[in-house]
mmCIF file with all atom_site columns, C-alpha atoms in Angstrom:
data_model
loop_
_atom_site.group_PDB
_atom_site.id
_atom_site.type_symbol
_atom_site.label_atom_id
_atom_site.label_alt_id
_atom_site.label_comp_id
_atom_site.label_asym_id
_atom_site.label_entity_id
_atom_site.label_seq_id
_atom_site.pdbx_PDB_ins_code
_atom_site.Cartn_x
_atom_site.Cartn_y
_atom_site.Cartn_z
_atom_site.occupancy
_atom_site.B_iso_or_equiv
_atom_site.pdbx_formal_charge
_atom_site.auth_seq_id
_atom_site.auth_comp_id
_atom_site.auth_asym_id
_atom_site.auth_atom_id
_atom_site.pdbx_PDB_model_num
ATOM 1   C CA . UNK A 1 1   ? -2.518  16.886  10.928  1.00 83.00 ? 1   UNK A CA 1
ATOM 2   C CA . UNK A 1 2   ? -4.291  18.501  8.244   1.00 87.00 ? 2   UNK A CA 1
ATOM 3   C CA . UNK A 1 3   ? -2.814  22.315  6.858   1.00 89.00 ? 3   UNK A CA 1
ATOM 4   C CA . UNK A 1 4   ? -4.545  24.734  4.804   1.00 88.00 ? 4   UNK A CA 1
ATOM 5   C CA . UNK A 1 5   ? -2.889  26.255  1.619   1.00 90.00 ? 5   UNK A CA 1
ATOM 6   C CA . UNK A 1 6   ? -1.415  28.899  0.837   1.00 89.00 ? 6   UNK A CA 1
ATOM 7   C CA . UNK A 1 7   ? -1.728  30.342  4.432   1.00 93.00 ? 7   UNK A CA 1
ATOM 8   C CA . UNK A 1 8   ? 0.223   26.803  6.189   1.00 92.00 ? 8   UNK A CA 1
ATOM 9   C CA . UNK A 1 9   ? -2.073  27.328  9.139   1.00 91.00 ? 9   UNK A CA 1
ATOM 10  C CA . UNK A 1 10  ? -3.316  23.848  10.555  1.00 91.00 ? 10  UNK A CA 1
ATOM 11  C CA . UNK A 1 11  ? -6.839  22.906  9.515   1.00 90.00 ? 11  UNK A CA 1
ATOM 12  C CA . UNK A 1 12  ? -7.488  20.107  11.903  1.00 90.00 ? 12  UNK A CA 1
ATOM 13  C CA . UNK A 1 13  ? -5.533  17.332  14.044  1.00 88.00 ? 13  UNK A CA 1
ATOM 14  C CA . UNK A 1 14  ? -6.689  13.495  14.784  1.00 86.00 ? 14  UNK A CA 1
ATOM 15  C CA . UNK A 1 15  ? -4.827  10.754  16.639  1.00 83.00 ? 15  UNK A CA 1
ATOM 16  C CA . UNK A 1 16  ? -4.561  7.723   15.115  1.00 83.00 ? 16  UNK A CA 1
ATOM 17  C CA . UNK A 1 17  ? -2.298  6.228   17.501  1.00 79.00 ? 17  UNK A CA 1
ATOM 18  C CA . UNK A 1 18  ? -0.795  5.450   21.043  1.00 75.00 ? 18  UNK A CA 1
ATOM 19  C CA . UNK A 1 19  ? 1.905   8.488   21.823  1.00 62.00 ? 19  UNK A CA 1
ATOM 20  C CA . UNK A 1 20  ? 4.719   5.281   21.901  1.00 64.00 ? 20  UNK A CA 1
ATOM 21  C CA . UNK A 1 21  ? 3.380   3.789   18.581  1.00 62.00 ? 21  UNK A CA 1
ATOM 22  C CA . UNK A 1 22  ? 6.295   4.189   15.875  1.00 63.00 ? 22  UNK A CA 1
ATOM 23  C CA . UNK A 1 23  ? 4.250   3.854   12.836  1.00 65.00 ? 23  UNK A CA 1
ATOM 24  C CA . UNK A 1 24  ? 4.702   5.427   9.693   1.00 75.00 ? 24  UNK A CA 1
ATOM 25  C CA . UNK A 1 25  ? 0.992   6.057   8.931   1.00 81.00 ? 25  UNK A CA 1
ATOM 26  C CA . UNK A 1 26  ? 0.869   7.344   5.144   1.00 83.00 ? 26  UNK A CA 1
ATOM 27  C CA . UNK A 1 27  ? -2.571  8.134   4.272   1.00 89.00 ? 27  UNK A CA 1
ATOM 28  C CA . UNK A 1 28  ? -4.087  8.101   0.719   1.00 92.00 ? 28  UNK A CA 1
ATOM 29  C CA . UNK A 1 29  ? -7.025  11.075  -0.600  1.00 94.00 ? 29  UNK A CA 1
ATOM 30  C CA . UNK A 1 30  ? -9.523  10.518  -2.857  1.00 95.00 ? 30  UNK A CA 1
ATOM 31  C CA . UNK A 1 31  ? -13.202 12.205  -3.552  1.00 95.00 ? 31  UNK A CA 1
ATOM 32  C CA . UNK A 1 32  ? -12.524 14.339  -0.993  1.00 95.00 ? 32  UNK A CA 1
ATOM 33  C CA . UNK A 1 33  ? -11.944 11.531  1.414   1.00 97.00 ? 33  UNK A CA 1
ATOM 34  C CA . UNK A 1 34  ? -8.668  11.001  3.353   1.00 95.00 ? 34  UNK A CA 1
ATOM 35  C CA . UNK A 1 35  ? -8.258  7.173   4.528   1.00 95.00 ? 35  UNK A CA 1
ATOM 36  C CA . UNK A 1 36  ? -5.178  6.531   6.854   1.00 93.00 ? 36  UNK A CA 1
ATOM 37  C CA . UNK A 1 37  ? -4.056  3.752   8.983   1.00 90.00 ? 37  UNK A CA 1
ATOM 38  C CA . UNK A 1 38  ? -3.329  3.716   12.619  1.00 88.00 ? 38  UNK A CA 1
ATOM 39  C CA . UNK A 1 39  ? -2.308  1.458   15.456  1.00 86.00 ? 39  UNK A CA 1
ATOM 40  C CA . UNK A 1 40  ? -5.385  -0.188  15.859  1.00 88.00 ? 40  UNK A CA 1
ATOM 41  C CA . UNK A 1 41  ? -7.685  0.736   13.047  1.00 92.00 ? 41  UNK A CA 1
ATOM 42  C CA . UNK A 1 42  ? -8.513  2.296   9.334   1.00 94.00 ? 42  UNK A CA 1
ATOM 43  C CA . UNK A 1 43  ? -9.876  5.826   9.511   1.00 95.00 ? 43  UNK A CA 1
ATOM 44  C CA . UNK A 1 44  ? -12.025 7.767   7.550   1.00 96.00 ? 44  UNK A CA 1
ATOM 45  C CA . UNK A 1 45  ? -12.053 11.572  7.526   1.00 96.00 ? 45  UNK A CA 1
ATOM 46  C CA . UNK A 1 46  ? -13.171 14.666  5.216   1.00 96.00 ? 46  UNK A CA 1
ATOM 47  C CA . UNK A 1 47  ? -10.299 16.199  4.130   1.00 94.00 ? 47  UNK A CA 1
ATOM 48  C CA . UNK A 1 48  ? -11.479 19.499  4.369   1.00 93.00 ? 48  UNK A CA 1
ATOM 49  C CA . UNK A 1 49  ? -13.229 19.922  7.823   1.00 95.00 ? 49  UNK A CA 1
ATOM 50  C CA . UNK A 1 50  ? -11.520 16.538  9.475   1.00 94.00 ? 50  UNK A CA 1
ATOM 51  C CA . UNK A 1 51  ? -15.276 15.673  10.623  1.00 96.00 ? 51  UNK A CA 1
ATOM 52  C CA . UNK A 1 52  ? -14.762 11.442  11.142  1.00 96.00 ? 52  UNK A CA 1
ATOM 53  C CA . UNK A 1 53  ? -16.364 9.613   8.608   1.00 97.00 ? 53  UNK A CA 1
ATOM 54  C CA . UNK A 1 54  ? -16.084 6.121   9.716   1.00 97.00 ? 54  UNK A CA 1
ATOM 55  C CA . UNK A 1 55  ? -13.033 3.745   11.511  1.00 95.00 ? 55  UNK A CA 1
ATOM 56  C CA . UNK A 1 56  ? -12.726 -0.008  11.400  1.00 96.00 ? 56  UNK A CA 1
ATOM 57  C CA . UNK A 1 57  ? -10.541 -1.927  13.872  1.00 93.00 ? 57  UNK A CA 1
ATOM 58  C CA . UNK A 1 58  ? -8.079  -3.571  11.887  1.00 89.00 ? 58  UNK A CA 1
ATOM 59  C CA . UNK A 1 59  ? -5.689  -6.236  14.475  1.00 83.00 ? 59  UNK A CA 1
ATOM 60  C CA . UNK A 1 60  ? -2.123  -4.886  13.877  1.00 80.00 ? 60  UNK A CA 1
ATOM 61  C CA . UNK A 1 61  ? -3.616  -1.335  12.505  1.00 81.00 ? 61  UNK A CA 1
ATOM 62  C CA . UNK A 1 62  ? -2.209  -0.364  9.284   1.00 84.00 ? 62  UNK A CA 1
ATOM 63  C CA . UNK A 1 63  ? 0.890   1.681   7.889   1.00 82.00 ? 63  UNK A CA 1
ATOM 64  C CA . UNK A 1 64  ? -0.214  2.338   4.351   1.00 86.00 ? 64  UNK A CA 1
ATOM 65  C CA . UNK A 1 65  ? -3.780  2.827   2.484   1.00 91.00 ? 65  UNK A CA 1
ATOM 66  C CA . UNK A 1 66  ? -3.969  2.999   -0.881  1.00 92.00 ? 66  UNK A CA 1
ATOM 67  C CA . UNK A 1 67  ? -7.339  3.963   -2.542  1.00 96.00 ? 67  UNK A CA 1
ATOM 68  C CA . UNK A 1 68  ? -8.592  2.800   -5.877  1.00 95.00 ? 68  UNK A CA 1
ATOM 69  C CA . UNK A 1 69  ? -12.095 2.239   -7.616  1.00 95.00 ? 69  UNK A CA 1
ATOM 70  C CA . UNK A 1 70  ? -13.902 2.531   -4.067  1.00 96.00 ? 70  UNK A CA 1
ATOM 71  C CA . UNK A 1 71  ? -12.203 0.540   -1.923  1.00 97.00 ? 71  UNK A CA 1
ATOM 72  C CA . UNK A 1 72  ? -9.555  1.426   0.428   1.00 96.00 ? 72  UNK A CA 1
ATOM 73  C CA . UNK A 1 73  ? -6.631  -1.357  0.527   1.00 94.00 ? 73  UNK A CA 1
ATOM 74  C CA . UNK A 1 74  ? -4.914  -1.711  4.103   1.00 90.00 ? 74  UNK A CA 1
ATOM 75  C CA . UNK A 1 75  ? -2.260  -4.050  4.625   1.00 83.00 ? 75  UNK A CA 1
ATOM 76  C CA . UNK A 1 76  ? -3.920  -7.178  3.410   1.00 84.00 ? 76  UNK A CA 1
ATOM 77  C CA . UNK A 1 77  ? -7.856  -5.924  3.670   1.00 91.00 ? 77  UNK A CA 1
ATOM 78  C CA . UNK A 1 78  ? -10.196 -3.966  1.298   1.00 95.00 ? 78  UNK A CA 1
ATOM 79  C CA . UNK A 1 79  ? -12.607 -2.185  2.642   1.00 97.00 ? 79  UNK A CA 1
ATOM 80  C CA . UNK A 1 80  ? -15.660 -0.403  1.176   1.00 98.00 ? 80  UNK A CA 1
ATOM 81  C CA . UNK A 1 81  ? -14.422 3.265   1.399   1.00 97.00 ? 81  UNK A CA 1
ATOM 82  C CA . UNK A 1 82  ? -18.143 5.101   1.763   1.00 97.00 ? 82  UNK A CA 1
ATOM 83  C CA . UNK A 1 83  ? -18.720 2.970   4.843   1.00 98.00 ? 83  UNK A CA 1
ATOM 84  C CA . UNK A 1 84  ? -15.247 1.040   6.127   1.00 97.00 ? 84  UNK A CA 1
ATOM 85  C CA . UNK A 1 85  ? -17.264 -2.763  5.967   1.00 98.00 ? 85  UNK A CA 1
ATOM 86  C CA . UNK A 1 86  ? -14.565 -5.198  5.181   1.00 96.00 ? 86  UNK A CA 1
ATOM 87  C CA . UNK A 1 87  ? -14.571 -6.603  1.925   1.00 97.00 ? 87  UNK A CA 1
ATOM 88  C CA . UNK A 1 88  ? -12.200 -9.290  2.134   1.00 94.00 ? 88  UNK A CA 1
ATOM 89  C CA . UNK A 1 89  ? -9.045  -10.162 4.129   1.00 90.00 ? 89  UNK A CA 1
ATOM 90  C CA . UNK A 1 90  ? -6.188  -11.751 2.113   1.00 87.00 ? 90  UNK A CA 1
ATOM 91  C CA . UNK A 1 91  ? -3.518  -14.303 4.532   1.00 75.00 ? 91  UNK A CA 1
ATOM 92  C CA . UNK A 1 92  ? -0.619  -14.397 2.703   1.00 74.00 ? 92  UNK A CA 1
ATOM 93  C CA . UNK A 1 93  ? 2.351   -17.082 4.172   1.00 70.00 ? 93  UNK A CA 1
ATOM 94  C CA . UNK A 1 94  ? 5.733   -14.979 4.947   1.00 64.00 ? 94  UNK A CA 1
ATOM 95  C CA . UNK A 1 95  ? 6.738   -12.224 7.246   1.00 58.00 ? 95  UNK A CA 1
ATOM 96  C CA . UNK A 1 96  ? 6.918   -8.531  6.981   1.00 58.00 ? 96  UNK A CA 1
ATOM 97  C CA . UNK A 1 97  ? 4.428   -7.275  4.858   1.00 64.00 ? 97  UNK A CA 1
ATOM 98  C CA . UNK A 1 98  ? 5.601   -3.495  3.892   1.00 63.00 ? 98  UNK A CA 1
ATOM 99  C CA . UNK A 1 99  ? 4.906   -0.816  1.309   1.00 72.00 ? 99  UNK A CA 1
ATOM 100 C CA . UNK A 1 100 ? 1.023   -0.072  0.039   1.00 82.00 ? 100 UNK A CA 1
ATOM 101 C CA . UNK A 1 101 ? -1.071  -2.281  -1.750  1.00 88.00 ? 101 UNK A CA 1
ATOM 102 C CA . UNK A 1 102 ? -0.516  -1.549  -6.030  1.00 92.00 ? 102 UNK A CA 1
ATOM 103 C CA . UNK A 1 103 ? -3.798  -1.866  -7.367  1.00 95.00 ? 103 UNK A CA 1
ATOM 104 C CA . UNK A 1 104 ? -3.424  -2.447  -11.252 1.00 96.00 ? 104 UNK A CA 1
ATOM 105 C CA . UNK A 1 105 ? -5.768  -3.938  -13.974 1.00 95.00 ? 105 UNK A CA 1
ATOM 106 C CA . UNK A 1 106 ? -8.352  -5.336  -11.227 1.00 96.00 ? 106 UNK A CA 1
ATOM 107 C CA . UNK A 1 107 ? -5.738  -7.419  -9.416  1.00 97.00 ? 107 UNK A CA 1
ATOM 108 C CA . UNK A 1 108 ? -4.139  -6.052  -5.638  1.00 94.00 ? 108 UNK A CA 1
ATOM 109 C CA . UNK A 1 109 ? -0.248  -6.674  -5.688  1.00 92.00 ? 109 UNK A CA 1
ATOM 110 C CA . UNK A 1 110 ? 1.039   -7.320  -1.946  1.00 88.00 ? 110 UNK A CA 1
ATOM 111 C CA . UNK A 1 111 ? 5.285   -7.980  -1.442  1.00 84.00 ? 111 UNK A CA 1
ATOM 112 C CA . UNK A 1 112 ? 7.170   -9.538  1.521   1.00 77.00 ? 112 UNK A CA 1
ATOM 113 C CA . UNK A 1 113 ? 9.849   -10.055 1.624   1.00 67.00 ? 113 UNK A CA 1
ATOM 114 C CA . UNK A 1 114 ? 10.560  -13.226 -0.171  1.00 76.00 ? 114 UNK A CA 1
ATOM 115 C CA . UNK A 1 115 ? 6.843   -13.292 -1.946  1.00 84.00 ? 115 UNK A CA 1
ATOM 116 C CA . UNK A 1 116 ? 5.219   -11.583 -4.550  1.00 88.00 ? 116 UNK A CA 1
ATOM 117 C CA . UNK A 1 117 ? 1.358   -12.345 -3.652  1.00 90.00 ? 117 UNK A CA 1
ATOM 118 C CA . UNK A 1 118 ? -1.767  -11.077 -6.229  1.00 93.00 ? 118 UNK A CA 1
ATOM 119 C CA . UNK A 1 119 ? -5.389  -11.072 -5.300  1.00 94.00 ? 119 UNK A CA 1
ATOM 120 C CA . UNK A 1 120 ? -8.308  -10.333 -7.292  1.00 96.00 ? 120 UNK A CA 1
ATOM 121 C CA . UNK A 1 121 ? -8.885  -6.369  -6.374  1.00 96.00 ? 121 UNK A CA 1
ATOM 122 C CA . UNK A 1 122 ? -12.480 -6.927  -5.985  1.00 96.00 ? 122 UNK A CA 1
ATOM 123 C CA . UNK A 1 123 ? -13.086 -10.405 -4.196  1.00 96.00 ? 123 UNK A CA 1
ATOM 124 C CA . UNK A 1 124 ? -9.992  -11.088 -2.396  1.00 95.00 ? 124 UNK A CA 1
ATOM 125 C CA . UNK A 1 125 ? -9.678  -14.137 -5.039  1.00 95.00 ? 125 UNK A CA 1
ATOM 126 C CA . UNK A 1 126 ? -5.959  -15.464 -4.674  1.00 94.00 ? 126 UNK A CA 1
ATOM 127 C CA . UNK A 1 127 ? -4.885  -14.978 -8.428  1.00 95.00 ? 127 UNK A CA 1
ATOM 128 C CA . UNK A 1 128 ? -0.435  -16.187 -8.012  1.00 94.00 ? 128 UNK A CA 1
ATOM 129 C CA . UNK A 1 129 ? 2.184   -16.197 -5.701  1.00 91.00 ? 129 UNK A CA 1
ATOM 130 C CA . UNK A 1 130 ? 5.646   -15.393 -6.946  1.00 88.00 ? 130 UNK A CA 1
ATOM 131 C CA . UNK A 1 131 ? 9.040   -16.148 -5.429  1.00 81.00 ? 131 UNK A CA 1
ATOM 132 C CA . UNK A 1 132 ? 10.975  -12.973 -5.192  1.00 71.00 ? 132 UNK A CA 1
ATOM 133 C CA . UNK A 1 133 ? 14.305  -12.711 -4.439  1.00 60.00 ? 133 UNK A CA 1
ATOM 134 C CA . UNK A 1 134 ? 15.116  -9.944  -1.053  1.00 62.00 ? 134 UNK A CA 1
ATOM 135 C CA . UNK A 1 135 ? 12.872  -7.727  0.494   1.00 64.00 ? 135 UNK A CA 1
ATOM 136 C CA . UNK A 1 136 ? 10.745  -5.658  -1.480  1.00 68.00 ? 136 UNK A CA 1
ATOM 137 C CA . UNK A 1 137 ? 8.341   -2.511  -0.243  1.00 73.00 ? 137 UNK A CA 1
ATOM 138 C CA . UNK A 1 138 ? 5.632   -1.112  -2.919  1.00 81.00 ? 138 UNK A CA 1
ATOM 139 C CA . UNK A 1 139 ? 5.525   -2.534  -6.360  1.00 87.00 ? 139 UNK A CA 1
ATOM 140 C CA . UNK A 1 140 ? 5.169   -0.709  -9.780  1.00 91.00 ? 140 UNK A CA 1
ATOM 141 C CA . UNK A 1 141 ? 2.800   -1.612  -12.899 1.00 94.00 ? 141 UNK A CA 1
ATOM 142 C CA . UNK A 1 142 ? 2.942   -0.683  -15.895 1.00 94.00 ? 142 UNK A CA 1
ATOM 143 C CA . UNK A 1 143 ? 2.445   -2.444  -19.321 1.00 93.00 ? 143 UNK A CA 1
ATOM 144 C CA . UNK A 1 144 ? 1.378   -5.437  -17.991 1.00 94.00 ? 144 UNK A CA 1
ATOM 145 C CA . UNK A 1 145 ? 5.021   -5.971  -15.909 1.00 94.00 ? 145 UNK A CA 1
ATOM 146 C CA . UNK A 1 146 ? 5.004   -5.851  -11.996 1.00 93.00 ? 146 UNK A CA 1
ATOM 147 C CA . UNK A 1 147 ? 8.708   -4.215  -10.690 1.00 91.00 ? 147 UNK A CA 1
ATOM 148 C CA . UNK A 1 148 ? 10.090  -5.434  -7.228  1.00 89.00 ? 148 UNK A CA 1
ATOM 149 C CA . UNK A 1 149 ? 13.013  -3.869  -6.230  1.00 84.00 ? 149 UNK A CA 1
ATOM 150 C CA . UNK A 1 150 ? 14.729  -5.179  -3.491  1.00 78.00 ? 150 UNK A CA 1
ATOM 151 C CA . UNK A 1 151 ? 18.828  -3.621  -2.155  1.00 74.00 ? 151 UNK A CA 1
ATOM 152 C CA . UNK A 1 152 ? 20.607  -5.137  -4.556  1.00 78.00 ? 152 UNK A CA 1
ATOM 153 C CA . UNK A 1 153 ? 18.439  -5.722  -7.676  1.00 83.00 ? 153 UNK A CA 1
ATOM 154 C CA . UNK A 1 154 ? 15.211  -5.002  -9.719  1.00 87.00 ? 154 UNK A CA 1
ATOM 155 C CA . UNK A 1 155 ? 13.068  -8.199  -10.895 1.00 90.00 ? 155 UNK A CA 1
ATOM 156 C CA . UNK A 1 156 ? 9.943   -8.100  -13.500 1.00 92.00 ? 156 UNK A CA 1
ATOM 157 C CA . UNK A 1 157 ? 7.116   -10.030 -13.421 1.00 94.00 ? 157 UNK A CA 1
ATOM 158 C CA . UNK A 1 158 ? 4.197   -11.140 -15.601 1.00 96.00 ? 158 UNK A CA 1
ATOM 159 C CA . UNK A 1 159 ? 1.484   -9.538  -13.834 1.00 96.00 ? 159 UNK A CA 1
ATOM 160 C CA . UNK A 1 160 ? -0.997  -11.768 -15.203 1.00 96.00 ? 160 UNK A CA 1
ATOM 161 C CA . UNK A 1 161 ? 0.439   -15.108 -14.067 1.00 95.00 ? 161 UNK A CA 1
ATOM 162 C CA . UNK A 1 162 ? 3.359   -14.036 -11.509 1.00 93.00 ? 162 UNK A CA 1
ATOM 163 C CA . UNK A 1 163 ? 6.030   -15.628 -13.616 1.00 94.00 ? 163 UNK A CA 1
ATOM 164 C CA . UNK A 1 164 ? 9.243   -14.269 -13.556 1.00 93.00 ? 164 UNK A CA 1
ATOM 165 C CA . UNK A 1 165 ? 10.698  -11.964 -16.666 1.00 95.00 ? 165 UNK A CA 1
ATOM 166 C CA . UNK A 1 166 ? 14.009  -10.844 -15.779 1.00 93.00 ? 166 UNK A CA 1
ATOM 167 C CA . UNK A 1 167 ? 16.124  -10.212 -12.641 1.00 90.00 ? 167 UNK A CA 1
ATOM 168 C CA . UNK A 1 168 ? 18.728  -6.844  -12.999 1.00 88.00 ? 168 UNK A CA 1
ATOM 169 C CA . UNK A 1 169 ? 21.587  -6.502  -10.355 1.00 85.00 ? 169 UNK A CA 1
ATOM 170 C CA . UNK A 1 170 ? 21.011  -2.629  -9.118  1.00 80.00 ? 170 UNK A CA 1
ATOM 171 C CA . UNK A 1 171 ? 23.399  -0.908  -6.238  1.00 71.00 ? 171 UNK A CA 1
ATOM 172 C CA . UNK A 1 172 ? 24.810  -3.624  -4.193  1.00 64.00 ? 172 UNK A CA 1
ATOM 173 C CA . UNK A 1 173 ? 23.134  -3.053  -0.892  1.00 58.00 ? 173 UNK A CA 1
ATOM 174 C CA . UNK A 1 174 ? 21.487  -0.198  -1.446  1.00 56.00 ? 174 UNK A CA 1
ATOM 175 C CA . UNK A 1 175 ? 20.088  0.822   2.017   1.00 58.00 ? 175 UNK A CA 1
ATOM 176 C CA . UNK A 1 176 ? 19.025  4.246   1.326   1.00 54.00 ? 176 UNK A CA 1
ATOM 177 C CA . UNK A 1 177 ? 16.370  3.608   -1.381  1.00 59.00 ? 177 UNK A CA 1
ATOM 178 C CA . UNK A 1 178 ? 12.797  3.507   -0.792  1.00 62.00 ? 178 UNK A CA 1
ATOM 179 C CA . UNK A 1 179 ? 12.734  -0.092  -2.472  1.00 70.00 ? 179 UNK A CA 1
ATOM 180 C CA . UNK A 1 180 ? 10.228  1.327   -4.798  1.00 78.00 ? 180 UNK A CA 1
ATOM 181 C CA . UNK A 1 181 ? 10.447  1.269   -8.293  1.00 81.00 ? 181 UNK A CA 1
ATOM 182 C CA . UNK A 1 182 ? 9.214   3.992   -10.435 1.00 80.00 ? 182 UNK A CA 1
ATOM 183 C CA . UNK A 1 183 ? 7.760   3.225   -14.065 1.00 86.00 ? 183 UNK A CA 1
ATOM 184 C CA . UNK A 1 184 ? 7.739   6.352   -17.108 1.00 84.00 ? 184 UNK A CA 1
ATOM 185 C CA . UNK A 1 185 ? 7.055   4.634   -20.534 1.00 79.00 ? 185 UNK A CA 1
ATOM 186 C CA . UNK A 1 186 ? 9.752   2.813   -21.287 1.00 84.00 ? 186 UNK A CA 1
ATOM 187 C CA . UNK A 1 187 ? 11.748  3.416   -18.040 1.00 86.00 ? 187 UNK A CA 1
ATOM 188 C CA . UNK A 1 188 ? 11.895  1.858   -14.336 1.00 83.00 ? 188 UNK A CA 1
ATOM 189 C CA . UNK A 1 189 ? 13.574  4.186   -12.019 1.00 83.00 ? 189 UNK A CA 1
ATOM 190 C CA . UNK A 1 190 ? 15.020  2.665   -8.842  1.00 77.00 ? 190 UNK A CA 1
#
C-alpha cells in the first residue's frame, strides 16, 4: 500500500501475496520504480500511480529487494530492473537465507546462517565463501570490510577475498536486534 504525503491518504494498493502468506515483503525504490517481493514473484510498479510495470515468478517469492546500478537483487537472483529478465541465479549451500542482498564495490554479499557467500554483482560469478560464525541477516560495507553480526557477536571480513579480520563478542544473545550492522566512518553500530 502506497500513501501520499503530506495528506496520508492511500495512493494505491497491490497484492503481492496469498491472504495466509506471512512474509515480510520489504520493497526497495529507485528512479521512480518500486521493486518488492512476494510469495510467488518480483514485482515491478511506478511508485507514483502503482500502474504494474513488470513481475517475474521467482520459486519461493522473495522477502527483500535491494536495488543498485540497474538491477534488482532478490534473494539469490538479479534481475534487469527496466524489464524483470533474470540475470543470473546464485545456489549457495546452507539454509536460511535472510536479510537483503548488500551490493558493494561490484560484488553482491548474501549471509546464512553459517556462510558468508559473494558473487560478482553483474554476472552472478562466485567470487568467496566465508565461514561465519551464528546467524547473520543483512551485511554492512564500508572501507573495504564486510560486518556480520550475528546474537552474540560482530565479525569483519575482507571483502575482497572473504577472509576473516576480527570476531567481537557483542550482547550475549541478543534476540531483539535486527542482526544488522550499521557502518558511520569509523564506527559499526550493532
Amino acid at each position: 500500500t502506497a500513501f501520499k504525503l503530506p495528506s496520508g491518504n492511500r495512493a494505491w494498493r497491490h497484492q503481492v501475496s496469498s491472504h495466509n502468506d506471512s512474509g515480510n515483503y520489504v520493497p526497495a525504490v529507485a528512479g521512480g520504480v518500486l521493486y518488492v517481493g512476494g510469495d510467488s514473484a518480483v514485482y515491478a510498479f511506478n511508485a507514483k500511480t502503482g500502474a504494474a510495470m513488470w513481475s517475474t515468478p521467482l520459486a519461493g517469492g522473495a522477502d527483500e529487494v535491494t536495488v543498485s546500478n540497474g538491477i534488482v537483487y532478490a534473494e539469490t537472483s538479479a534481475l534487469n530492473a527496466i524489464n524483470g529478465h533474470i540475470l543470473w541465479t546464485a545456489t549457495p549451500t546452507g539454509c536460511c537465507l535472510t536479510g537483503a542482498i548488500t551490493v558493494a564495490g561490484g560484488i553482491a554479499y548474501i549471509a546464512d546462517n553459517q556462510k558468508l557467500f559473494a558473487y560478482n554483482a553483474t554476472t552472478g560469478a562466485h567470487v568467496f565463501t566465508s565461514a561465519a560464525a551464528g546467524y547473520g541477516d543483512t551485511v554492512a560495507v564500508s572501507a573495504g570490510v564486510v560486518f556480520l553480526q550475528s546474537a552474540n557477536d560482530l565479525q569483519a571480513f575482507n571483502a575482497s577475498t572473504g577472509a576473516l579480520l576480527w570476531t567481537k563478542a557483542t550482547e550475549a544473545g541478543d534476540s531483539v536486534s535486527s542482526l544488522t550492522p550499521a557502518v558511520d566512518g569509523s564506527t559499526v553500530v550493532v
